[in-house]
């Protein structure tokens, strides 16, 4: 994660209860998040066009697998729109009301994406179960041909987001959405060929259930991670104990407490900590070094450090208190 500049300042306060300490604030500002507008626009356009074709074919041929795939494609279009909206809102500058801007919109978008996938899953599975009792005959090769177009559309869209999937949960949500739909389309192609070869109409709803299982498997991890982020959990890529140890090992630091690490957005973690430095405030250069260390070792670009001398017990030294 890149960053633009640091600024640090320290100032001392004497609180009403006589507890004197200094605050050191340093912020390493990350570079503006990468803009994915072009990828979102292309992905939404491709999927909308294919969705119309596939839904029409599903109705004409009476294929629940095609309709299931089209339904999932609709959720993809909505999911891409939600992810795009989250990414756009995240660029909103800070205000007196939203002092971090709207960076957290990307977390909400990723969570909405996961929930949307689960809704689509439920609709596909319900329809497939109902079709088992009276599976209509479908033209297998025609179904396979239509679904083959879906593999191309969704694979291209997934590729547009592939390089961002590891560093941004919001982009990963969009990527998973498209990748899962490419797998769904591949499954429908296989079903169409088998139906054409064997005449077994029950293959169509069976493939729909397999598709639902794949979607669930992919979505569960995304849902768990986005719920964790919504609850301000330590981002998965950051080792809490490693950060604590790195801060404790700094020269002059006798204790670290009130350490909090949370996701400000799907790409930017924030950190606050109290450092006990018995020898007194070590100066702004020390704060700059902390910022650089946290940024380069842990990818934390926004940190606020409070320096205390330990002359008086800090009310937040107890780890059970927040």
mmCIF file of C-alpha atoms in Angstrom:
data_model
loop_
_atom_site.group_PDB
_atom_site.id
_atom_site.type_symbol
_atom_site.label_atom_id
_atom_site.label_comp_id
_atom_site.label_asym_id
_atom_site.label_seq_id
_atom_site.Cartn_x
_atom_site.Cartn_y
_atom_site.Cartn_z
ATOM 1 C CA UNK A 1 0.000 0.000 0.000
ATOM 2 C CA UNK A 2 1.490 3.286 -1.006
ATOM 3 C CA UNK A 3 1.390 6.453 1.055
ATOM 4 C CA UNK A 4 1.826 10.089 0.428
ATOM 5 C CA UNK A 5 3.219 11.800 3.491
ATOM 6 C CA UNK A 6 3.473 11.705 7.267
ATOM 7 C CA UNK A 7 2.794 14.377 9.756
ATOM 8 C CA UNK A 8 3.333 14.074 13.474
ATOM 9 C CA UNK A 9 2.783 16.373 16.391
ATOM 10 C CA UNK A 10 2.778 16.025 20.125
ATOM 11 C CA UNK A 11 1.090 17.970 22.802
ATOM 12 C CA UNK A 12 0.709 17.556 26.528
ATOM 13 C CA UNK A 13 -2.554 17.567 28.452
ATOM 14 C CA UNK A 14 -3.258 17.742 32.166
ATOM 15 C CA UNK A 15 -6.592 16.067 32.769
ATOM 16 C CA UNK A 16 -8.957 17.001 35.570
ATOM 17 C CA UNK A 17 -7.797 14.058 37.619
ATOM 18 C CA UNK A 18 -4.202 15.274 37.415
ATOM 19 C CA UNK A 19 -2.961 12.665 34.948
ATOM 20 C CA UNK A 20 -0.408 14.353 32.709
ATOM 21 C CA UNK A 21 0.694 12.727 29.458
ATOM 22 C CA UNK A 22 1.599 13.509 25.890
ATOM 23 C CA UNK A 23 -0.149 12.497 22.709
ATOM 24 C CA UNK A 24 1.730 11.697 19.558
ATOM 25 C CA UNK A 25 -0.300 11.583 16.378
ATOM 26 C CA UNK A 26 1.159 10.405 13.145
ATOM 27 C CA UNK A 27 -0.779 9.476 10.032
ATOM 28 C CA UNK A 28 0.625 7.703 7.033
ATOM 29 C CA UNK A 29 -1.864 8.476 4.319
ATOM 30 C CA UNK A 30 -2.279 5.720 1.777
ATOM 31 C CA UNK A 31 -2.407 6.569 -1.893
ATOM 32 C CA UNK A 32 -5.925 6.944 -3.292
ATOM 33 C CA UNK A 33 -7.475 3.508 -3.849
ATOM 34 C CA UNK A 34 -7.271 2.235 -7.378
ATOM 35 C CA UNK A 35 -10.226 3.225 -9.521
ATOM 36 C CA UNK A 36 -12.120 0.267 -10.929
ATOM 37 C CA UNK A 37 -14.760 2.304 -12.792
ATOM 38 C CA UNK A 38 -13.856 0.911 -16.222
ATOM 39 C CA UNK A 39 -13.907 -2.707 -15.036
ATOM 40 C CA UNK A 40 -17.283 -2.225 -13.337
ATOM 41 C CA UNK A 41 -18.799 -0.528 -16.383
ATOM 42 C CA UNK A 42 -17.617 -3.245 -18.783
ATOM 43 C CA UNK A 43 -18.696 -6.027 -16.415
ATOM 44 C CA UNK A 44 -22.182 -4.619 -15.897
ATOM 45 C CA UNK A 45 -22.665 -4.004 -19.637
ATOM 46 C CA UNK A 46 -21.567 -7.511 -20.640
ATOM 47 C CA UNK A 47 -23.660 -9.214 -17.987
ATOM 48 C CA UNK A 48 -26.805 -7.200 -18.690
ATOM 49 C CA UNK A 49 -26.637 -8.083 -22.389
ATOM 50 C CA UNK A 50 -26.033 -11.763 -21.719
ATOM 51 C CA UNK A 51 -28.686 -11.868 -18.968
ATOM 52 C CA UNK A 52 -31.383 -10.777 -21.433
ATOM 53 C CA UNK A 53 -30.335 -13.431 -23.963
ATOM 54 C CA UNK A 54 -30.082 -16.219 -21.386
ATOM 55 C CA UNK A 55 -33.352 -15.476 -19.614
ATOM 56 C CA UNK A 56 -35.150 -15.439 -22.972
ATOM 57 C CA UNK A 57 -33.590 -18.754 -23.967
ATOM 58 C CA UNK A 58 -34.465 -20.295 -20.604
ATOM 59 C CA UNK A 59 -38.111 -19.347 -21.037
ATOM 60 C CA UNK A 60 -38.207 -20.570 -24.659
ATOM 61 C CA UNK A 61 -36.527 -23.911 -23.924
ATOM 62 C CA UNK A 62 -38.034 -24.433 -20.464
ATOM 63 C CA UNK A 63 -34.627 -24.935 -18.851
ATOM 64 C CA UNK A 64 -34.468 -24.284 -15.110
ATOM 65 C CA UNK A 65 -30.670 -24.486 -15.295
ATOM 66 C CA UNK A 66 -30.584 -21.617 -17.787
ATOM 67 C CA UNK A 67 -33.069 -19.615 -15.720
ATOM 68 C CA UNK A 68 -31.017 -20.363 -12.588
ATOM 69 C CA UNK A 69 -27.918 -19.127 -14.365
ATOM 70 C CA UNK A 70 -29.797 -16.019 -15.555
ATOM 71 C CA UNK A 71 -31.017 -15.381 -12.001
ATOM 72 C CA UNK A 72 -27.473 -15.640 -10.746
ATOM 73 C CA UNK A 73 -26.399 -13.288 -13.535
ATOM 74 C CA UNK A 74 -28.983 -10.774 -12.335
ATOM 75 C CA UNK A 75 -27.508 -10.989 -8.842
ATOM 76 C CA UNK A 76 -24.094 -10.433 -10.457
ATOM 77 C CA UNK A 77 -25.245 -7.233 -12.137
ATOM 78 C CA UNK A 78 -26.676 -5.993 -8.836
ATOM 79 C CA UNK A 79 -23.550 -7.133 -7.014
ATOM 80 C CA UNK A 80 -21.255 -5.298 -9.417
ATOM 81 C CA UNK A 81 -23.412 -2.178 -9.083
ATOM 82 C CA UNK A 82 -23.243 -2.382 -5.279
ATOM 83 C CA UNK A 83 -19.466 -2.924 -5.283
ATOM 84 C CA UNK A 84 -19.023 -0.019 -7.726
ATOM 85 C CA UNK A 85 -21.178 2.205 -5.526
ATOM 86 C CA UNK A 86 -19.123 1.270 -2.466
ATOM 87 C CA UNK A 87 -15.854 2.011 -4.258
ATOM 88 C CA UNK A 88 -17.208 5.366 -5.480
ATOM 89 C CA UNK A 89 -18.506 6.388 -2.042
ATOM 90 C CA UNK A 90 -15.128 5.485 -0.514
ATOM 91 C CA UNK A 91 -13.596 8.367 -2.456
ATOM 92 C CA UNK A 92 -15.824 10.886 -0.650
ATOM 93 C CA UNK A 93 -13.610 13.323 1.305
ATOM 94 C CA UNK A 94 -13.902 13.531 5.112
ATOM 95 C CA UNK A 95 -16.443 15.871 6.665
ATOM 96 C CA UNK A 96 -17.295 17.034 10.186
ATOM 97 C CA UNK A 97 -20.022 14.367 10.242
ATOM 98 C CA UNK A 98 -18.054 11.542 8.606
ATOM 99 C CA UNK A 99 -14.509 12.196 9.760
ATOM 100 C CA UNK A 100 -13.110 9.187 7.866
ATOM 101 C CA UNK A 101 -15.078 10.039 4.749
ATOM 102 C CA UNK A 102 -17.203 7.137 3.534
ATOM 103 C CA UNK A 103 -14.415 4.555 3.300
ATOM 104 C CA UNK A 104 -16.527 2.046 5.226
ATOM 105 C CA UNK A 105 -18.951 1.911 2.284
ATOM 106 C CA UNK A 106 -16.719 -0.724 0.703
ATOM 107 C CA UNK A 107 -17.288 -2.997 3.729
ATOM 108 C CA UNK A 108 -21.061 -2.530 3.496
ATOM 109 C CA UNK A 109 -20.921 -3.208 -0.261
ATOM 110 C CA UNK A 110 -18.959 -6.440 0.219
ATOM 111 C CA UNK A 111 -21.411 -7.571 2.916
ATOM 112 C CA UNK A 112 -24.400 -6.754 0.692
ATOM 113 C CA UNK A 113 -22.729 -8.689 -2.135
ATOM 114 C CA UNK A 114 -22.389 -11.794 0.034
ATOM 115 C CA UNK A 115 -26.004 -11.569 1.223
ATOM 116 C CA UNK A 116 -27.207 -11.080 -2.358
ATOM 117 C CA UNK A 117 -25.389 -14.228 -3.441
ATOM 118 C CA UNK A 118 -27.107 -16.191 -0.665
ATOM 119 C CA UNK A 119 -30.535 -14.910 -1.758
ATOM 120 C CA UNK A 120 -29.807 -16.006 -5.325
ATOM 121 C CA UNK A 121 -28.665 -19.374 -4.011
ATOM 122 C CA UNK A 122 -31.934 -19.897 -2.134
ATOM 123 C CA UNK A 123 -34.033 -19.033 -5.190
ATOM 124 C CA UNK A 124 -32.060 -21.422 -7.424
ATOM 125 C CA UNK A 125 -32.237 -24.310 -4.943
ATOM 126 C CA UNK A 126 -35.992 -23.877 -4.340
ATOM 127 C CA UNK A 127 -36.806 -23.881 -8.039
ATOM 128 C CA UNK A 128 -34.572 -26.893 -8.695
ATOM 129 C CA UNK A 129 -36.202 -28.988 -5.959
ATOM 130 C CA UNK A 130 -39.658 -28.213 -7.346
ATOM 131 C CA UNK A 131 -38.565 -29.265 -10.848
ATOM 132 C CA UNK A 132 -37.391 -32.716 -9.712
ATOM 133 C CA UNK A 133 -40.971 -33.971 -9.434
ATOM 134 C CA UNK A 134 -41.822 -32.957 -13.015
ATOM 135 C CA UNK A 135 -38.703 -32.125 -14.956
ATOM 136 C CA UNK A 136 -39.634 -30.870 -18.440
ATOM 137 C CA UNK A 137 -37.756 -32.059 -21.508
ATOM 138 C CA UNK A 138 -35.251 -29.457 -22.652
ATOM 139 C CA UNK A 139 -33.191 -29.223 -25.871
ATOM 140 C CA UNK A 140 -29.783 -30.074 -24.416
ATOM 141 C CA UNK A 141 -27.519 -28.732 -27.156
ATOM 142 C CA UNK A 142 -29.392 -25.435 -27.385
ATOM 143 C CA UNK A 143 -29.095 -24.995 -23.603
ATOM 144 C CA UNK A 144 -25.385 -25.856 -23.746
ATOM 145 C CA UNK A 145 -24.764 -23.348 -26.553
ATOM 146 C CA UNK A 146 -26.430 -20.487 -24.678
ATOM 147 C CA UNK A 147 -24.583 -21.323 -21.449
ATOM 148 C CA UNK A 148 -21.240 -21.454 -23.284
ATOM 149 C CA UNK A 149 -21.633 -17.734 -23.986
ATOM 150 C CA UNK A 150 -21.976 -17.223 -20.240
ATOM 151 C CA UNK A 151 -18.603 -18.820 -19.583
ATOM 152 C CA UNK A 152 -16.957 -16.259 -21.841
ATOM 153 C CA UNK A 153 -18.862 -13.252 -20.468
ATOM 154 C CA UNK A 154 -18.232 -14.124 -16.823
ATOM 155 C CA UNK A 155 -14.633 -15.240 -17.314
ATOM 156 C CA UNK A 156 -13.801 -11.923 -19.032
ATOM 157 C CA UNK A 157 -15.465 -9.939 -16.228
ATOM 158 C CA UNK A 158 -13.733 -12.002 -13.511
ATOM 159 C CA UNK A 159 -10.397 -11.389 -15.248
ATOM 160 C CA UNK A 160 -10.995 -7.618 -15.061
ATOM 161 C CA UNK A 161 -11.060 -7.874 -11.236
ATOM 162 C CA UNK A 162 -8.528 -10.703 -10.769
ATOM 163 C CA UNK A 163 -5.511 -8.562 -9.851
ATOM 164 C CA UNK A 164 -7.415 -6.731 -7.084
ATOM 165 C CA UNK A 165 -8.954 -9.760 -5.372
ATOM 166 C CA UNK A 166 -6.195 -10.284 -2.790
ATOM 167 C CA UNK A 167 -5.890 -6.744 -1.481
ATOM 168 C CA UNK A 168 -9.518 -5.577 -1.435
ATOM 169 C CA UNK A 169 -12.450 -7.574 -0.061
ATOM 170 C CA UNK A 170 -14.916 -5.441 -2.042
ATOM 171 C CA UNK A 171 -13.136 -6.247 -5.319
ATOM 172 C CA UNK A 172 -12.824 -9.883 -4.203
ATOM 173 C CA UNK A 173 -16.604 -9.958 -3.759
ATOM 174 C CA UNK A 174 -17.034 -8.786 -7.353
ATOM 175 C CA UNK A 175 -14.420 -11.283 -8.562
ATOM 176 C CA UNK A 176 -16.049 -14.209 -6.724
ATOM 177 C CA UNK A 177 -19.436 -13.202 -8.070
ATOM 178 C CA UNK A 178 -18.142 -13.441 -11.636
ATOM 179 C CA UNK A 179 -15.996 -16.530 -11.125
ATOM 180 C CA UNK A 180 -18.881 -18.423 -9.541
ATOM 181 C CA UNK A 181 -21.096 -17.512 -12.464
ATOM 182 C CA UNK A 182 -18.501 -18.782 -14.940
ATOM 183 C CA UNK A 183 -18.560 -22.103 -13.040
ATOM 184 C CA UNK A 184 -22.365 -22.054 -13.087
ATOM 185 C CA UNK A 185 -22.368 -21.566 -16.862
ATOM 186 C CA UNK A 186 -19.858 -24.393 -17.284
ATOM 187 C CA UNK A 187 -22.156 -26.644 -15.249
ATOM 188 C CA UNK A 188 -25.104 -25.770 -17.459
ATOM 189 C CA UNK A 189 -23.058 -26.633 -20.578
ATOM 190 C CA UNK A 190 -22.263 -30.046 -19.109
ATOM 191 C CA UNK A 191 -25.916 -30.572 -18.179
ATOM 192 C CA UNK A 192 -27.052 -29.651 -21.679
ATOM 193 C CA UNK A 193 -24.649 -32.125 -23.296
ATOM 194 C CA UNK A 194 -25.669 -34.940 -20.906
ATOM 195 C CA UNK A 195 -29.377 -34.258 -21.487
ATOM 196 C CA UNK A 196 -28.788 -34.312 -25.249
ATOM 197 C CA UNK A 197 -26.855 -37.607 -24.995
ATOM 198 C CA UNK A 198 -29.107 -39.448 -22.530
ATOM 199 C CA UNK A 199 -32.479 -37.715 -22.594
ATOM 200 C CA UNK A 200 -32.414 -37.612 -18.760
ATOM 201 C CA UNK A 201 -34.404 -34.449 -17.986
ATOM 202 C CA UNK A 202 -33.665 -34.688 -14.236
ATOM 203 C CA UNK A 203 -30.047 -33.693 -14.953
ATOM 204 C CA UNK A 204 -31.247 -30.091 -15.418
ATOM 205 C CA UNK A 205 -32.503 -29.503 -11.833
ATOM 206 C CA UNK A 206 -29.660 -31.643 -10.427
ATOM 207 C CA UNK A 207 -27.081 -29.339 -11.996
ATOM 208 C CA UNK A 208 -28.991 -26.369 -10.543
ATOM 209 C CA UNK A 209 -28.519 -27.826 -7.042
ATOM 210 C CA UNK A 210 -24.805 -28.403 -7.674
ATOM 211 C CA UNK A 211 -24.584 -24.788 -8.810
ATOM 212 C CA UNK A 212 -26.279 -23.655 -5.579
ATOM 213 C CA UNK A 213 -23.735 -25.658 -3.570
ATOM 214 C CA UNK A 214 -20.832 -24.009 -5.390
ATOM 215 C CA UNK A 215 -22.259 -20.554 -4.785
ATOM 216 C CA UNK A 216 -22.699 -21.307 -1.068
ATOM 217 C CA UNK A 217 -19.144 -22.612 -0.749
ATOM 218 C CA UNK A 218 -17.728 -19.472 -2.351
ATOM 219 C CA UNK A 219 -19.992 -17.054 -0.521
ATOM 220 C CA UNK A 220 -19.565 -18.372 3.014
ATOM 221 C CA UNK A 221 -15.954 -17.197 3.360
ATOM 222 C CA UNK A 222 -16.799 -13.783 1.914
ATOM 223 C CA UNK A 223 -19.764 -13.430 4.286
ATOM 224 C CA UNK A 224 -17.681 -14.359 7.339
ATOM 225 C CA UNK A 225 -14.921 -11.909 6.474
ATOM 226 C CA UNK A 226 -17.275 -9.017 5.728
ATOM 227 C CA UNK A 227 -19.231 -9.606 8.958
ATOM 228 C CA UNK A 228 -15.907 -9.570 10.841
ATOM 229 C CA UNK A 229 -14.993 -6.287 9.157
ATOM 230 C CA UNK A 230 -18.393 -4.803 10.010
ATOM 231 C CA UNK A 231 -17.655 -5.623 13.654
ATOM 232 C CA UNK A 232 -14.233 -3.884 13.450
ATOM 233 C CA UNK A 233 -12.260 -7.137 13.746
ATOM 234 C CA UNK A 234 -8.516 -7.065 13.132
ATOM 235 C CA UNK A 235 -8.104 -7.505 9.344
ATOM 236 C CA UNK A 236 -7.166 -11.075 8.487
ATOM 237 C CA UNK A 237 -3.845 -10.152 6.912
ATOM 238 C CA UNK A 238 -2.540 -8.467 10.077
ATOM 239 C CA UNK A 239 -0.925 -10.323 12.988
ATOM 240 C CA UNK A 240 -2.168 -8.596 16.166
ATOM 241 C CA UNK A 241 0.513 -10.194 18.360
ATOM 242 C CA UNK A 242 3.166 -9.283 15.802
ATOM 243 C CA UNK A 243 2.117 -5.624 15.899
ATOM 244 C CA UNK A 244 2.085 -5.619 19.712
ATOM 245 C CA UNK A 245 5.557 -7.179 19.839
ATOM 246 C CA UNK A 246 6.924 -4.722 17.266
ATOM 247 C CA UNK A 247 5.643 -1.777 19.318
ATOM 248 C CA UNK A 248 6.886 -3.292 22.610
ATOM 249 C CA UNK A 249 10.369 -3.747 21.137
ATOM 250 C CA UNK A 250 10.733 -0.052 20.313
ATOM 251 C CA UNK A 251 13.525 1.643 22.323
ATOM 252 C CA UNK A 252 12.279 3.178 25.582
ATOM 253 C CA UNK A 253 8.848 1.515 25.454
ATOM 254 C CA UNK A 254 8.057 -0.385 28.659
ATOM 255 C CA UNK A 255 4.425 -1.255 27.954
ATOM 256 C CA UNK A 256 1.826 -1.270 25.165
ATOM 257 C CA UNK A 257 -1.870 -1.125 25.954
ATOM 258 C CA UNK A 258 -5.220 -0.082 24.486
ATOM 259 C CA UNK A 259 -4.063 -1.443 21.120
ATOM 260 C CA UNK A 260 -6.832 -1.453 18.519
ATOM 261 C CA UNK A 261 -6.552 -2.451 14.854
ATOM 262 C CA UNK A 262 -9.619 -2.265 12.648
ATOM 263 C CA UNK A 263 -10.583 -1.922 8.974
ATOM 264 C CA UNK A 264 -11.441 1.640 7.959
ATOM 265 C CA UNK A 265 -12.359 0.221 4.539
ATOM 266 C CA UNK A 266 -11.769 -3.038 2.691
ATOM 267 C CA UNK A 267 -8.198 -1.916 1.943
ATOM 268 C CA UNK A 268 -7.130 0.488 4.709
ATOM 269 C CA UNK A 269 -6.536 -0.620 8.310
ATOM 270 C CA UNK A 270 -6.396 1.854 11.178
ATOM 271 C CA UNK A 271 -4.555 1.550 14.502
ATOM 272 C CA UNK A 272 -4.525 3.280 17.863
ATOM 273 C CA UNK A 273 -2.250 2.405 20.791
ATOM 274 C CA UNK A 274 -0.926 3.733 24.078
ATOM 275 C CA UNK A 275 2.851 3.413 24.550
ATOM 276 C CA UNK A 276 4.332 3.792 28.005
ATOM 277 C CA UNK A 277 7.741 5.546 27.751
ATOM 278 C CA UNK A 278 9.039 6.175 31.311
ATOM 279 C CA UNK A 279 11.897 8.434 30.127
ATOM 280 C CA UNK A 280 9.371 10.905 28.668
ATOM 281 C CA UNK A 281 8.148 11.796 25.212
ATOM 282 C CA UNK A 282 10.871 10.802 22.697
ATOM 283 C CA UNK A 283 9.922 13.414 20.088
ATOM 284 C CA UNK A 284 8.347 13.577 16.666
ATOM 285 C CA UNK A 285 11.139 11.636 14.937
ATOM 286 C CA UNK A 286 10.210 8.614 17.083
ATOM 287 C CA UNK A 287 6.592 8.907 15.935
ATOM 288 C CA UNK A 288 7.656 9.076 12.290
ATOM 289 C CA UNK A 289 9.717 5.905 12.752
ATOM 290 C CA UNK A 290 6.681 4.134 14.217
ATOM 291 C CA UNK A 291 4.557 5.192 11.239
ATOM 292 C CA UNK A 292 7.132 3.883 8.781
ATOM 293 C CA UNK A 293 7.525 0.602 10.644
ATOM 294 C CA UNK A 294 3.763 -0.038 10.841
ATOM 295 C CA UNK A 295 3.311 0.905 7.192
ATOM 296 C CA UNK A 296 6.116 -1.212 5.765
ATOM 297 C CA UNK A 297 5.855 -4.250 8.037
ATOM 298 C CA UNK A 298 2.084 -4.510 8.481
ATOM 299 C CA UNK A 299 0.499 -2.362 5.771
ATOM 300 C CA UNK A 300 -1.091 -0.066 8.372
ATOM 301 C CA UNK A 301 -1.125 3.417 6.879
ATOM 302 C CA UNK A 302 -3.248 5.274 9.443
ATOM 303 C CA UNK A 303 -1.999 5.036 13.027
ATOM 304 C CA UNK A 304 -2.543 7.223 16.095
ATOM 305 C CA UNK A 305 -0.079 6.742 18.956
ATOM 306 C CA UNK A 306 -0.533 8.099 22.481
ATOM 307 C CA UNK A 307 2.688 8.360 24.490
ATOM 308 C CA UNK A 308 2.515 8.116 28.306
ATOM 309 C CA UNK A 309 5.255 8.312 30.912
ATOM 310 C CA UNK A 310 3.617 5.854 33.268
ATOM 311 C CA UNK A 311 3.592 8.380 36.129
ATOM 312 C CA UNK A 312 -0.081 7.625 36.645
ATOM 313 C CA UNK A 313 -2.008 4.479 35.820
ATOM 314 C CA UNK A 314 -3.906 4.699 32.539
ATOM 315 C CA UNK A 315 -7.607 3.885 32.873
ATOM 316 C CA UNK A 316 -7.415 1.838 29.660
ATOM 317 C CA UNK A 317 -4.388 -0.262 30.661
ATOM 318 C CA UNK A 318 -6.765 -3.106 31.565
ATOM 319 C CA UNK A 319 -7.126 -5.147 28.333
ATOM 320 C CA UNK A 320 -10.732 -5.983 29.238
ATOM 321 C CA UNK A 321 -11.702 -2.328 28.965
ATOM 322 C CA UNK A 322 -12.392 -0.497 25.731
#
